[in-house]
Amino acid sequence: MPESRFTLPPQYDPHAVERPLYRRWLERGVFTARADSPKSPYVIVIPPPNVTAVLHMGQGLNNVTQDVLIRFERMRGREALWLPGTDHAGIATQNVVERLIAKEGKTRFDLGREAFVARVWAFVRETGPTILEQLKMIGASCDWTRTRFTFDPAYSRAVREVFVTLWEEGLIYRGHRVIHWCPRCLTALSDEEAESRDIDGKLYYIRYPVEGGPAPYVTVATTRPETLLGDTAVAVNPTDKRHRAFVGKVARLPIIDLPVPIIADDAVEPGFGTGFVKVTPAHDATDFEIGLRHKLEMPLVMTEDGRMEHPTRVPKTLADLDRFVAREKVVDLLKERGLLEKVEPHRHAVRHCYRCDSVVEPRLSDQWFVKMKPLAEPALEAYRSGAIRLVPERWGATYEHWMENIRDWNISRQLWWGHRIPVFNCAKCAHQWADREDPKACPKCGGPVEQDPDVLDTWFSSWLWPFATLGWPDRTPDLKRFYPGHTLVTAPEILFFWVARMIMAGYHFLDARPFSTVYLHGTVRDTQHRKMSKSLGNGIDPLDVVRLFGADALRWTAIAGLSLGSDLILDPNDLETTFAPGRNFANKLWNIGRFILAQLPERVEPLEALDQKRLQLADRWILSRAQGAISEVTASLETFRLDDAAKRCFDFVWKELADWYVEAVKPRLAPDAASPSAAAQRAPAASGDAASVAAAHAVLAYCFDTVLRLLHPVVPFITEELWQKLPGRTADELLASAAWPARRDALTDPRAEARFALVQDAIAAIRTIRADYRVNPKTRLAATVTPKTAEGRGAFEGERETILRLGQLETLGFDGRRAAQAGAHAVLADGSEVFVALSDAIDLQQECRRLSGELTRLEQQLAGLAAKLTNQQFVARAPAEVVAKEREKERAWHDQRQVLADKLKSLGCS
C-alpha cells in the first residue's frame, strides 16, 4: 500500500465539512453568473418564499430539486443562473405584524397607515433574510449577488409599469360584483386564494309565506339561513312544472316580513332542495347574476368583518352579531314562528381563506379587475404548440381547462402592505387615471388628487418574477442574456396562482415565454399521506435534519425518495429512520472514499497514458460500466427522473465499484503487489507487475472521480470533500465548478461486461450454495466450473484468483470433472455449470436429515392443499381470487419440493 498522503477521519462529520465548503464556494464566486460569458445560459428563477417565512420541508424539497438541476447544468458548461429572492406576501406579512401589535393592545387602525407600513418594513428588514440563510444551509447554489425582493424600488417600478400598461390597453377595469371576501383579513381574494373544501354542514328547509299562491308557503333549502335577511326574491327553474304556478306571486321574508317576488330563472337547479331557492344578490355570485337579469335590489346585510348590519333588514335582536352566531339565532327565530320545516346533514364545498383559513364570505364590492382572456390565449397556444412543456404531462389537461375557462382576475386587496394601486382621482373634476409617477395635481384641472387606497394582489407582482428580477422594463444586460429562462420547478398547487400567470405576462410584455419547461414535483406527506402543515403539526424542520444528519442526508433522502409524478412520504415522528437512507449513503460513500484514496499514490497516471493491453478484464468491465453510468445518469437528470439518477449512482459506486471492482483488484493494490517475488508466486493473469498496479490505480482514480462528479448535484458537500483529496488536485480546484463527465465511447466494452458478468454469476452461485447449506464462513471449499463456451472459459480463467478469493475457495478447477463426493450444483445464465464439493464442509448426515424433514413436511402440506383444491364445494363457493391464490401456492410448493429433492440427490442422501 502506498504511503498515505493524508488522513481521513474514520467517521464522516458533516458539520465539520459543510459550512467551510459553502464559504469557499461563495468566496470563489462559483454560483455567480456572468452576463458577458460566452457560455450558453441556463436559468432557473426560484419560487420566491414569503419574506416572513421559515424553511419547511416542502420548500426544502423544492429548492434541493432546483439545486440538483442548476449544479448539473453548471457542470455541463452552461452559464447557470439560479436567481433567488423573496416575496413581500401582502396578506401573510400584514397578518404577522397585526398579531404583533395586537399583543400591545393595538390595531393597525390605531397606528394609521403610514406608521403601520413603517412597522412592517422594520419587521421585514429584521426577519427577511432568515429563509435565504436557511437555504444556504441545505446547499442551495443560488446567485446571491442577484437576490431580489418584490418590494424593492426597481421591482416596484416594474409592477407599476405593468399596471399602467394594462390600463392603457383597456384591460383593467373597475367592477361592481360579488367577490370572495375574508372577514378576518378584511380583503378581497381571487378565485384561487379562496380555497374550496368539503365540510359537513347542514341544509335548512325554511318556509316562506306566499300571498295568493296555490299553497300557503314555499319551502326553500339553504346552507346559510342568516343571509335570508338580504333576500330580494325566491326563484324556480322555468322548466320545473311542479312550481310553475308560483311564478309571479309574492312571498314574505321570514322574520322581517318583507315582500319579495317569486321569479323564474335558468340558473336554478331543479334537483337542489325543493326546487325553490332564495336569491341574495349581494351575498352570492350566482344570485348576483340573477339579480342583474331581474333588476333586483342588492342590499348588503353584513359588515366587512362578518357581523350582521342593515338599517331596515336586520332586527335589533340580530344586529352586530357574528354571522355564525346569527345563524343559530335565526334558526331559533324560525322555529318559534313555525317556519323551519326540517334540518338535514349536508356535505358541501365551502371556500376558506388561503392565509388565515377563515370561511370566506361572498360579498358585493367594487374591485379592480384584469381582463384575462386576451392574456390567456397566447399562453394556451404556447402549451398546445409545445413551446411550453409541463412535466409530468398529465398536468397539461388541467392547464388547458383552466386557461379555456379563465375568469377575470380581481387584483385589488383591502390591505396596507403591498404595492398601492396607481390609480388617482381628482377631487375637483373627478378625473380618474393611472400614472407611472405620483402626480402632485390633476393633469386636467390642476385640482388635488387622491390615490386609490387598495393595494395590488401579491400575485400581481410575482407574475412578473422571471423578467422584473432581471431589470425590466429597462433592457439591461441581464435581461438580454438571461431571458427567456429555461426551467421552472414548483408545486402543482400554484400552477394557476403563479405559473400560468407568469406565462401570460411573459408573452404579453416581452413576447416570449418565460421558461420552456415547468417541472411540477410531488408534495411532501406524512405516513398517513396527509400534506405536511403547521396546522396539523405533522411537519419536519429541514434544519433539524441538517443539524442531526447533515445537509447531504436531507438531500439524498428527498431526491432518492421522490419519483417523477409521485409524492414524498416522510415520517415526522421518526427522523432517525426517515433520513437513515441519506445518512447511511453518506457514511458508505465516505468509507469507500477512505479506502480508495488510501490506495492511491500522490501521482496517478491518466487513463490515456496507459497501455490498454495491460488492462485486465475487471478494469475493462468497470470502465465500460462507468460509461453506462454517465449516459444513464445524464439522461435521467435531463428528463427530471432525479431519483433514477441518484439510484444509478448508488448502484455504480456501491454495487459495482466497491463490491466488485475494488474486491477484484485488491491483490494488485497490496503493498508487495509490484515486487518480483510476489509476482512470481501469482498466476500469470493476476500478476502484480508495476504496469498492472499502475493500471489499477488509474482505473480506480478515474472511476471514483467520475462517480463523485455524477453524485455532486445531489450530495455536493461530501463529494466536494472527497474529490479534493484525489491525487493531482490543486488548491484552487473545486468540484462545484468542474466539468460533468463525458462518455468515452472507446471505453465502452460490451464483451468485457458480458465476460465479467459470468464471473459475477459464478461467485454469486458459490455464495448462494454456501448460504443454502450453512457452510461456516471460514471454511474453504473446492469448486469446479464447467464453461459452456470458450469465451466463458477465458473469463473464468482470467479472473480465477477473484473467484477463489470472493467465493472463499481452496481450489478451483475448469476441467469439468467433479470430485467423487457429495456436493451442490448450479447452472449459470450462459449454461456454464458450477459444482461445489461439500462432504468435508458440512455434516452430511445431519444435513440429509434436515432436508428430508423439510421435504416430508412440504409433501404433507401439498397433500392437504391438493385435497382442498379437488373439493368441488370449496372451488365453487370460494371467491375466485382465493382459489387462484391457493393454486399459485400449490405451484410454488411443487417447485420448492423439486429443489429439496435435487439437494438431497446432490448430497447423495439415501
PDB file of N, CA and C in Angstrom, residues 314-392:
ATOM      1  N   VAL A 314     -82.059  44.114   9.217  1.00  0.00           N
ATOM      2  CA  VAL A 314     -81.522  43.333  10.334  1.00  0.00           C
ATOM      3  C   VAL A 314     -82.189  43.795  11.631  1.00  0.00           C
ATOM      4  N   PRO A 315     -83.009  42.921  12.259  1.00  0.00           N
ATOM      5  CA  PRO A 315     -83.669  43.292  13.521  1.00  0.00           C
ATOM      6  C   PRO A 315     -82.635  43.573  14.619  1.00  0.00           C
ATOM      7  N   LYS A 316     -83.068  44.334  15.610  1.00  0.00           N
ATOM      8  CA  LYS A 316     -82.163  44.682  16.712  1.00  0.00           C
ATOM      9  C   LYS A 316     -81.634  43.441  17.430  1.00  0.00           C
ATOM     10  N   THR A 317     -82.451  42.397  17.476  1.00  0.00           N
ATOM     11  CA  THR A 317     -82.018  41.171  18.180  1.00  0.00           C
ATOM     12  C   THR A 317     -80.857  40.467  17.457  1.00  0.00           C
ATOM     13  N   LEU A 318     -80.682  40.801  16.187  1.00  0.00           N
ATOM     14  CA  LEU A 318     -79.608  40.175  15.413  1.00  0.00           C
ATOM     15  C   LEU A 318     -78.476  41.145  15.087  1.00  0.00           C
ATOM     16  N   ALA A 319     -78.698  42.423  15.283  1.00  0.00           N
ATOM     17  CA  ALA A 319     -77.720  43.439  14.896  1.00  0.00           C
ATOM     18  C   ALA A 319     -76.404  43.234  15.636  1.00  0.00           C
ATOM     19  N   ASP A 320     -75.323  43.348  14.885  1.00  0.00           N
ATOM     20  CA  ASP A 320     -73.952  43.292  15.392  1.00  0.00           C
ATOM     21  C   ASP A 320     -73.514  41.895  15.812  1.00  0.00           C
ATOM     22  N   LEU A 321     -74.348  40.878  15.565  1.00  0.00           N
ATOM     23  CA  LEU A 321     -73.942  39.510  15.887  1.00  0.00           C
ATOM     24  C   LEU A 321     -73.021  38.967  14.791  1.00  0.00           C
ATOM     25  N   ASP A 322     -72.048  38.161  15.192  1.00  0.00           N
ATOM     26  CA  ASP A 322     -71.215  37.458  14.231  1.00  0.00           C
ATOM     27  C   ASP A 322     -72.099  36.569  13.367  1.00  0.00           C
ATOM     28  N   ARG A 323     -71.722  36.396  12.111  1.00  0.00           N
ATOM     29  CA  ARG A 323     -72.572  35.664  11.151  1.00  0.00           C
ATOM     30  C   ARG A 323     -72.947  34.258  11.618  1.00  0.00           C
ATOM     31  N   PHE A 324     -72.012  33.562  12.292  1.00  0.00           N
ATOM     32  CA  PHE A 324     -72.313  32.202  12.723  1.00  0.00           C
ATOM     33  C   PHE A 324     -73.180  32.184  13.984  1.00  0.00           C
ATOM     34  N   VAL A 325     -72.984  33.155  14.823  1.00  0.00           N
ATOM     35  CA  VAL A 325     -73.876  33.296  15.982  1.00  0.00           C
ATOM     36  C   VAL A 325     -75.271  33.663  15.499  1.00  0.00           C
ATOM     37  N   ALA A 326     -75.308  34.576  14.511  1.00  0.00           N
ATOM     38  CA  ALA A 326     -76.597  34.988  13.946  1.00  0.00           C
ATOM     39  C   ALA A 326     -77.315  33.805  13.295  1.00  0.00           C
ATOM     40  N   ARG A 327     -76.555  32.899  12.696  1.00  0.00           N
ATOM     41  CA  ARG A 327     -77.168  31.737  12.058  1.00  0.00           C
ATOM     42  C   ARG A 327     -77.994  30.942  13.069  1.00  0.00           C
ATOM     43  N   GLU A 328     -77.412  30.666  14.221  1.00  0.00           N
ATOM     44  CA  GLU A 328     -78.130  29.909  15.238  1.00  0.00           C
ATOM     45  C   GLU A 328     -79.337  30.683  15.751  1.00  0.00           C
ATOM     46  N   LYS A 329     -79.180  31.992  15.888  1.00  0.00           N
ATOM     47  CA  LYS A 329     -80.286  32.826  16.372  1.00  0.00           C
ATOM     48  C   LYS A 329     -81.428  32.854  15.363  1.00  0.00           C
ATOM     49  N   VAL A 330     -81.089  32.956  14.067  1.00  0.00           N
ATOM     50  CA  VAL A 330     -82.117  32.945  13.023  1.00  0.00           C
ATOM     51  C   VAL A 330     -82.863  31.618  13.034  1.00  0.00           C
ATOM     52  N   VAL A 331     -82.141  30.520  13.210  1.00  0.00           N
ATOM     53  CA  VAL A 331     -82.780  29.198  13.257  1.00  0.00           C
ATOM     54  C   VAL A 331     -83.753  29.130  14.427  1.00  0.00           C
ATOM     55  N   ASP A 332     -83.347  29.682  15.581  1.00  0.00           N
ATOM     56  CA  ASP A 332     -84.247  29.690  16.745  1.00  0.00           C
ATOM     57  C   ASP A 332     -85.498  30.501  16.455  1.00  0.00           C
ATOM     58  N   LEU A 333     -85.339  31.651  15.805  1.00  0.00           N
ATOM     59  CA  LEU A 333     -86.498  32.504  15.493  1.00  0.00           C
ATOM     60  C   LEU A 333     -87.439  31.805  14.510  1.00  0.00           C
ATOM     61  N   LEU A 334     -86.855  31.093  13.549  1.00  0.00           N
ATOM     62  CA  LEU A 334     -87.685  30.366  12.589  1.00  0.00           C
ATOM     63  C   LEU A 334     -88.482  29.269  13.281  1.00  0.00           C
ATOM     64  N   LYS A 335     -87.846  28.576  14.229  1.00  0.00           N
ATOM     65  CA  LYS A 335     -88.548  27.537  14.981  1.00  0.00           C
ATOM     66  C   LYS A 335     -89.711  28.135  15.759  1.00  0.00           C
ATOM     67  N   GLU A 336     -89.459  29.273  16.405  1.00  0.00           N
ATOM     68  CA  GLU A 336     -90.512  29.924  17.204  1.00  0.00           C
ATOM     69  C   GLU A 336     -91.724  30.277  16.342  1.00  0.00           C
ATOM     70  N   ARG A 337     -91.481  30.631  15.082  1.00  0.00           N
ATOM     71  CA  ARG A 337     -92.566  31.057  14.198  1.00  0.00           C
ATOM     72  C   ARG A 337     -93.141  29.901  13.377  1.00  0.00           C
ATOM     73  N   GLY A 338     -92.618  28.691  13.605  1.00  0.00           N
ATOM     74  CA  GLY A 338     -93.110  27.537  12.858  1.00  0.00           C
ATOM     75  C   GLY A 338     -92.704  27.553  11.396  1.00  0.00           C
ATOM     76  N   LEU A 339     -91.618  28.231  11.072  1.00  0.00           N
ATOM     77  CA  LEU A 339     -91.197  28.379   9.684  1.00  0.00           C
ATOM     78  C   LEU A 339     -89.984  27.514   9.322  1.00  0.00           C
ATOM     79  N   LEU A 340     -89.496  26.741  10.278  1.00  0.00           N
ATOM     80  CA  LEU A 340     -88.393  25.826   9.989  1.00  0.00           C
ATOM     81  C   LEU A 340     -88.971  24.432   9.799  1.00  0.00           C
ATOM     82  N   GLU A 341     -88.970  23.973   8.568  1.00  0.00           N
ATOM     83  CA  GLU A 341     -89.600  22.698   8.259  1.00  0.00           C
ATOM     84  C   GLU A 341     -88.751  21.517   8.729  1.00  0.00           C
ATOM     85  N   LYS A 342     -87.455  21.553   8.420  1.00  0.00           N
ATOM     86  CA  LYS A 342     -86.541  20.485   8.860  1.00  0.00           C
ATOM     87  C   LYS A 342     -85.100  20.928   8.630  1.00  0.00           C
ATOM     88  N   VAL A 343     -84.173  20.164   9.227  1.00  0.00           N
ATOM     89  CA  VAL A 343     -82.740  20.398   9.039  1.00  0.00           C
ATOM     90  C   VAL A 343     -82.096  19.053   8.727  1.00  0.00           C
ATOM     91  N   GLU A 344     -81.284  18.993   7.648  1.00  0.00           N
ATOM     92  CA  GLU A 344     -80.643  17.752   7.237  1.00  0.00           C
ATOM     93  C   GLU A 344     -79.129  17.922   7.223  1.00  0.00           C
ATOM     94  N   PRO A 345     -78.395  16.855   7.549  1.00  0.00           N
ATOM     95  CA  PRO A 345     -76.933  16.909   7.350  1.00  0.00           C
ATOM     96  C   PRO A 345     -76.636  17.097   5.865  1.00  0.00           C
ATOM     97  N   HIS A 346     -75.612  17.874   5.569  1.00  0.00           N
ATOM     98  CA  HIS A 346     -75.335  18.188   4.170  1.00  0.00           C
ATOM     99  C   HIS A 346     -73.838  18.446   3.993  1.00  0.00           C
ATOM    100  N   ARG A 347     -73.192  17.614   3.214  1.00  0.00           N
ATOM    101  CA  ARG A 347     -71.770  17.825   2.917  1.00  0.00           C
ATOM    102  C   ARG A 347     -71.654  18.683   1.664  1.00  0.00           C
ATOM    103  N   HIS A 348     -70.955  19.770   1.785  1.00  0.00           N
ATOM    104  CA  HIS A 348     -70.870  20.680   0.642  1.00  0.00           C
ATOM    105  C   HIS A 348     -69.539  21.446   0.658  1.00  0.00           C
ATOM    106  N   ALA A 349     -69.221  22.072  -0.461  1.00  0.00           N
ATOM    107  CA  ALA A 349     -67.956  22.802  -0.616  1.00  0.00           C
ATOM    108  C   ALA A 349     -68.099  24.212  -0.043  1.00  0.00           C
ATOM    109  N   VAL A 350     -67.148  24.580   0.794  1.00  0.00           N
ATOM    110  CA  VAL A 350     -67.118  25.925   1.383  1.00  0.00           C
ATOM    111  C   VAL A 350     -65.718  26.497   1.154  1.00  0.00           C
ATOM    112  N   ARG A 351     -65.673  27.739   0.726  1.00  0.00           N
ATOM    113  CA  ARG A 351     -64.377  28.371   0.464  1.00  0.00           C
ATOM    114  C   ARG A 351     -63.778  28.930   1.753  1.00  0.00           C
ATOM    115  N   HIS A 352     -62.438  28.772   1.849  1.00  0.00           N
ATOM    116  CA  HIS A 352     -61.695  29.269   3.002  1.00  0.00           C
ATOM    117  C   HIS A 352     -60.549  30.155   2.532  1.00  0.00           C
ATOM    118  N   CYS A 353     -60.188  31.115   3.335  1.00  0.00           N
ATOM    119  CA  CYS A 353     -59.066  31.984   3.027  1.00  0.00           C
ATOM    120  C   CYS A 353     -57.774  31.170   3.032  1.00  0.00           C
ATOM    121  N   TYR A 354     -56.993  31.312   1.985  1.00  0.00           N
ATOM    122  CA  TYR A 354     -55.771  30.510   1.872  1.00  0.00           C
ATOM    123  C   TYR A 354     -54.715  30.937   2.879  1.00  0.00           C
ATOM    124  N   ARG A 355     -54.907  32.055   3.555  1.00  0.00           N
ATOM    125  CA  ARG A 355     -53.918  32.528   4.511  1.00  0.00           C
ATOM    126  C   ARG A 355     -54.326  32.284   5.958  1.00  0.00           C
ATOM    127  N   CYS A 356     -55.560  32.649   6.309  1.00  0.00           N
ATOM    128  CA  CYS A 356     -55.951  32.529   7.724  1.00  0.00           C
ATOM    129  C   CYS A 356     -56.958  31.414   7.960  1.00  0.00           C
ATOM    130  N   ASP A 357     -57.441  30.779   6.875  1.00  0.00           N
ATOM    131  CA  ASP A 357     -58.361  29.642   6.940  1.00  0.00           C
ATOM    132  C   ASP A 357     -59.771  30.022   7.389  1.00  0.00           C
ATOM    133  N   SER A 358     -60.071  31.315   7.465  1.00  0.00           N
ATOM    134  CA  SER A 358     -61.441  31.725   7.793  1.00  0.00           C
ATOM    135  C   SER A 358     -62.378  31.357   6.650  1.00  0.00           C
ATOM    136  N   VAL A 359     -63.657  31.094   6.996  1.00  0.00           N
ATOM    137  CA  VAL A 359     -64.657  30.848   5.962  1.00  0.00           C
ATOM    138  C   VAL A 359     -64.867  32.146   5.188  1.00  0.00           C
ATOM    139  N   VAL A 360     -64.718  32.053   3.882  1.00  0.00           N
ATOM    140  CA  VAL A 360     -64.835  33.218   3.013  1.00  0.00           C
ATOM    141  C   VAL A 360     -66.307  33.595   2.848  1.00  0.00           C
ATOM    142  N   GLU A 361     -66.568  34.879   2.793  1.00  0.00           N
ATOM    143  CA  GLU A 361     -67.937  35.367   2.625  1.00  0.00           C
ATOM    144  C   GLU A 361     -68.090  35.996   1.241  1.00  0.00           C
ATOM    145  N   PRO A 362     -69.014  35.499   0.409  1.00  0.00           N
ATOM    146  CA  PRO A 362     -69.287  36.205  -0.842  1.00  0.00           C
ATOM    147  C   PRO A 362     -69.847  37.590  -0.519  1.00  0.00           C
ATOM    148  N   ARG A 363     -69.344  38.628  -1.193  1.00  0.00           N
ATOM    149  CA  ARG A 363     -69.736  39.986  -0.819  1.00  0.00           C
ATOM    150  C   ARG A 363     -69.723  40.890  -2.055  1.00  0.00           C
ATOM    151  N   LEU A 364     -70.759  41.686  -2.199  1.00  0.00           N
ATOM    152  CA  LEU A 364     -70.838  42.657  -3.284  1.00  0.00           C
ATOM    153  C   LEU A 364     -69.890  43.813  -2.989  1.00  0.00           C
ATOM    154  N   SER A 365     -69.025  44.105  -3.951  1.00  0.00           N
ATOM    155  CA  SER A 365     -67.996  45.097  -3.678  1.00  0.00           C
ATOM    156  C   SER A 365     -67.477  45.690  -4.984  1.00  0.00           C
ATOM    157  N   ASP A 366     -66.881  46.868  -4.894  1.00  0.00           N
ATOM    158  CA  ASP A 366     -66.194  47.490  -6.023  1.00  0.00           C
ATOM    159  C   ASP A 366     -64.726  47.089  -5.970  1.00  0.00           C
ATOM    160  N   GLN A 367     -64.239  46.466  -7.036  1.00  0.00           N
ATOM    161  CA  GLN A 367     -62.864  45.993  -7.078  1.00  0.00           C
ATOM    162  C   GLN A 367     -62.263  46.252  -8.461  1.00  0.00           C
ATOM    163  N   TRP A 368     -60.934  46.198  -8.512  1.00  0.00           N
ATOM    164  CA  TRP A 368     -60.230  46.315  -9.777  1.00  0.00           C
ATOM    165  C   TRP A 368     -60.000  44.921 -10.356  1.00  0.00           C
ATOM    166  N   PHE A 369     -60.246  44.796 -11.663  1.00  0.00           N
ATOM    167  CA  PHE A 369     -60.113  43.516 -12.346  1.00  0.00           C
ATOM    168  C   PHE A 369     -59.232  43.657 -13.587  1.00  0.00           C
ATOM    169  N   VAL A 370     -58.591  42.536 -13.961  1.00  0.00           N
ATOM    170  CA  VAL A 370     -57.865  42.451 -15.227  1.00  0.00           C
ATOM    171  C   VAL A 370     -58.640  41.521 -16.153  1.00  0.00           C
ATOM    172  N   LYS A 371     -58.845  41.960 -17.386  1.00  0.00           N
ATOM    173  CA  LYS A 371     -59.469  41.096 -18.388  1.00  0.00           C
ATOM    174  C   LYS A 371     -58.446  40.042 -18.798  1.00  0.00           C
ATOM    175  N   MET A 372     -58.741  38.790 -18.523  1.00  0.00           N
ATOM    176  CA  MET A 372     -57.737  37.739 -18.671  1.00  0.00           C
ATOM    177  C   MET A 372     -57.769  36.994 -20.008  1.00  0.00           C
ATOM    178  N   LYS A 373     -58.895  36.995 -20.674  1.00  0.00           N
ATOM    179  CA  LYS A 373     -58.980  36.199 -21.896  1.00  0.00           C
ATOM    180  C   LYS A 373     -57.939  36.605 -22.936  1.00  0.00           C
ATOM    181  N   PRO A 374     -57.742  37.903 -23.203  1.00  0.00           N
ATOM    182  CA  PRO A 374     -56.708  38.263 -24.192  1.00  0.00           C
ATOM    183  C   PRO A 374     -55.301  37.834 -23.765  1.00  0.00           C
ATOM    184  N   LEU A 375     -55.055  37.786 -22.452  1.00  0.00           N
ATOM    185  CA  LEU A 375     -53.746  37.357 -21.963  1.00  0.00           C
ATOM    186  C   LEU A 375     -53.608  35.837 -22.013  1.00  0.00           C
ATOM    187  N   ALA A 376     -54.710  35.140 -21.822  1.00  0.00           N
ATOM    188  CA  ALA A 376     -54.663  33.679 -21.738  1.00  0.00           C
ATOM    189  C   ALA A 376     -54.453  33.022 -23.096  1.00  0.00           C
ATOM    190  N   GLU A 377     -54.949  33.634 -24.151  1.00  0.00           N
ATOM    191  CA  GLU A 377     -54.909  32.979 -25.466  1.00  0.00           C
ATOM    192  C   GLU A 377     -53.486  32.645 -25.931  1.00  0.00           C
ATOM    193  N   PRO A 378     -52.533  33.594 -25.869  1.00  0.00           N
ATOM    194  CA  PRO A 378     -51.161  33.228 -26.285  1.00  0.00           C
ATOM    195  C   PRO A 378     -50.535  32.170 -25.359  1.00  0.00           C
ATOM    196  N   ALA A 379     -50.852  32.226 -24.077  1.00  0.00           N
ATOM    197  CA  ALA A 379     -50.285  31.254 -23.127  1.00  0.00           C
ATOM    198  C   ALA A 379     -50.841  29.864 -23.373  1.00  0.00           C
ATOM    199  N   LEU A 380     -52.092  29.784 -23.770  1.00  0.00           N
ATOM    200  CA  LEU A 380     -52.697  28.497 -24.097  1.00  0.00           C
ATOM    201  C   LEU A 380     -52.097  27.938 -25.383  1.00  0.00           C
ATOM    202  N   GLU A 381     -51.924  28.801 -26.367  1.00  0.00           N
ATOM    203  CA  GLU A 381     -51.344  28.374 -27.634  1.00  0.00           C
ATOM    204  C   GLU A 381     -49.897  27.925 -27.447  1.00  0.00           C
ATOM    205  N   ALA A 382     -49.170  28.573 -26.528  1.00  0.00           N
ATOM    206  CA  ALA A 382     -47.778  28.195 -26.260  1.00  0.00           C
ATOM    207  C   ALA A 382     -47.700  26.762 -25.762  1.00  0.00           C
ATOM    208  N   TYR A 383     -48.652  26.369 -24.919  1.00  0.00           N
ATOM    209  CA  TYR A 383     -48.661  24.990 -24.438  1.00  0.00           C
ATOM    210  C   TYR A 383     -49.025  24.027 -25.563  1.00  0.00           C
ATOM    211  N   ARG A 384     -50.046  24.389 -26.327  1.00  0.00           N
ATOM    212  CA  ARG A 384     -50.507  23.479 -27.377  1.00  0.00           C
ATOM    213  C   ARG A 384     -49.477  23.307 -28.485  1.00  0.00           C
ATOM    214  N   SER A 385     -48.667  24.323 -28.719  1.00  0.00           N
ATOM    215  CA  SER A 385     -47.649  24.244 -29.769  1.00  0.00           C
ATOM    216  C   SER A 385     -46.370  23.568 -29.293  1.00  0.00           C
ATOM    217  N   GLY A 386     -46.261  23.343 -27.977  1.00  0.00           N
ATOM    218  CA  GLY A 386     -45.057  22.714 -27.434  1.00  0.00           C
ATOM    219  C   GLY A 386     -44.001  23.695 -26.987  1.00  0.00           C
ATOM    220  N   ALA A 387     -44.270  24.992 -27.106  1.00  0.00           N
ATOM    221  CA  ALA A 387     -43.294  25.992 -26.651  1.00  0.00           C
ATOM    222  C   ALA A 387     -43.136  25.946 -25.136  1.00  0.00           C
ATOM    223  N   ILE A 388     -44.209  25.583 -24.452  1.00  0.00           N
ATOM    224  CA  ILE A 388     -44.183  25.385 -23.000  1.00  0.00           C
ATOM    225  C   ILE A 388     -44.497  23.918 -22.737  1.00  0.00           C
ATOM    226  N   ARG A 389     -43.665  23.287 -21.929  1.00  0.00           N
ATOM    227  CA  ARG A 389     -43.849  21.865 -21.621  1.00  0.00           C
ATOM    228  C   ARG A 389     -44.074  21.700 -20.128  1.00  0.00           C
ATOM    229  N   LEU A 390     -45.090  20.919 -19.750  1.00  0.00           N
ATOM    230  CA  LEU A 390     -45.351  20.610 -18.353  1.00  0.00           C
ATOM    231  C   LEU A 390     -44.913  19.186 -18.056  1.00  0.00           C
ATOM    232  N   VAL A 391     -44.159  19.011 -16.978  1.00  0.00           N
ATOM    233  CA  VAL A 391     -43.684  17.695 -16.541  1.00  0.00           C
ATOM    234  C   VAL A 391     -44.135  17.463 -15.110  1.00  0.00           C
ATOM    235  N   PRO A 392     -44.912  16.390 -14.825  1.00  0.00           N
ATOM    236  CA  PRO A 392     -45.409  15.352 -15.726  1.00  0.00           C
ATOM    237  C   PRO A 392     -46.474  15.889 -16.690  1.00  0.00           C
TER     238      PRO A 392
END
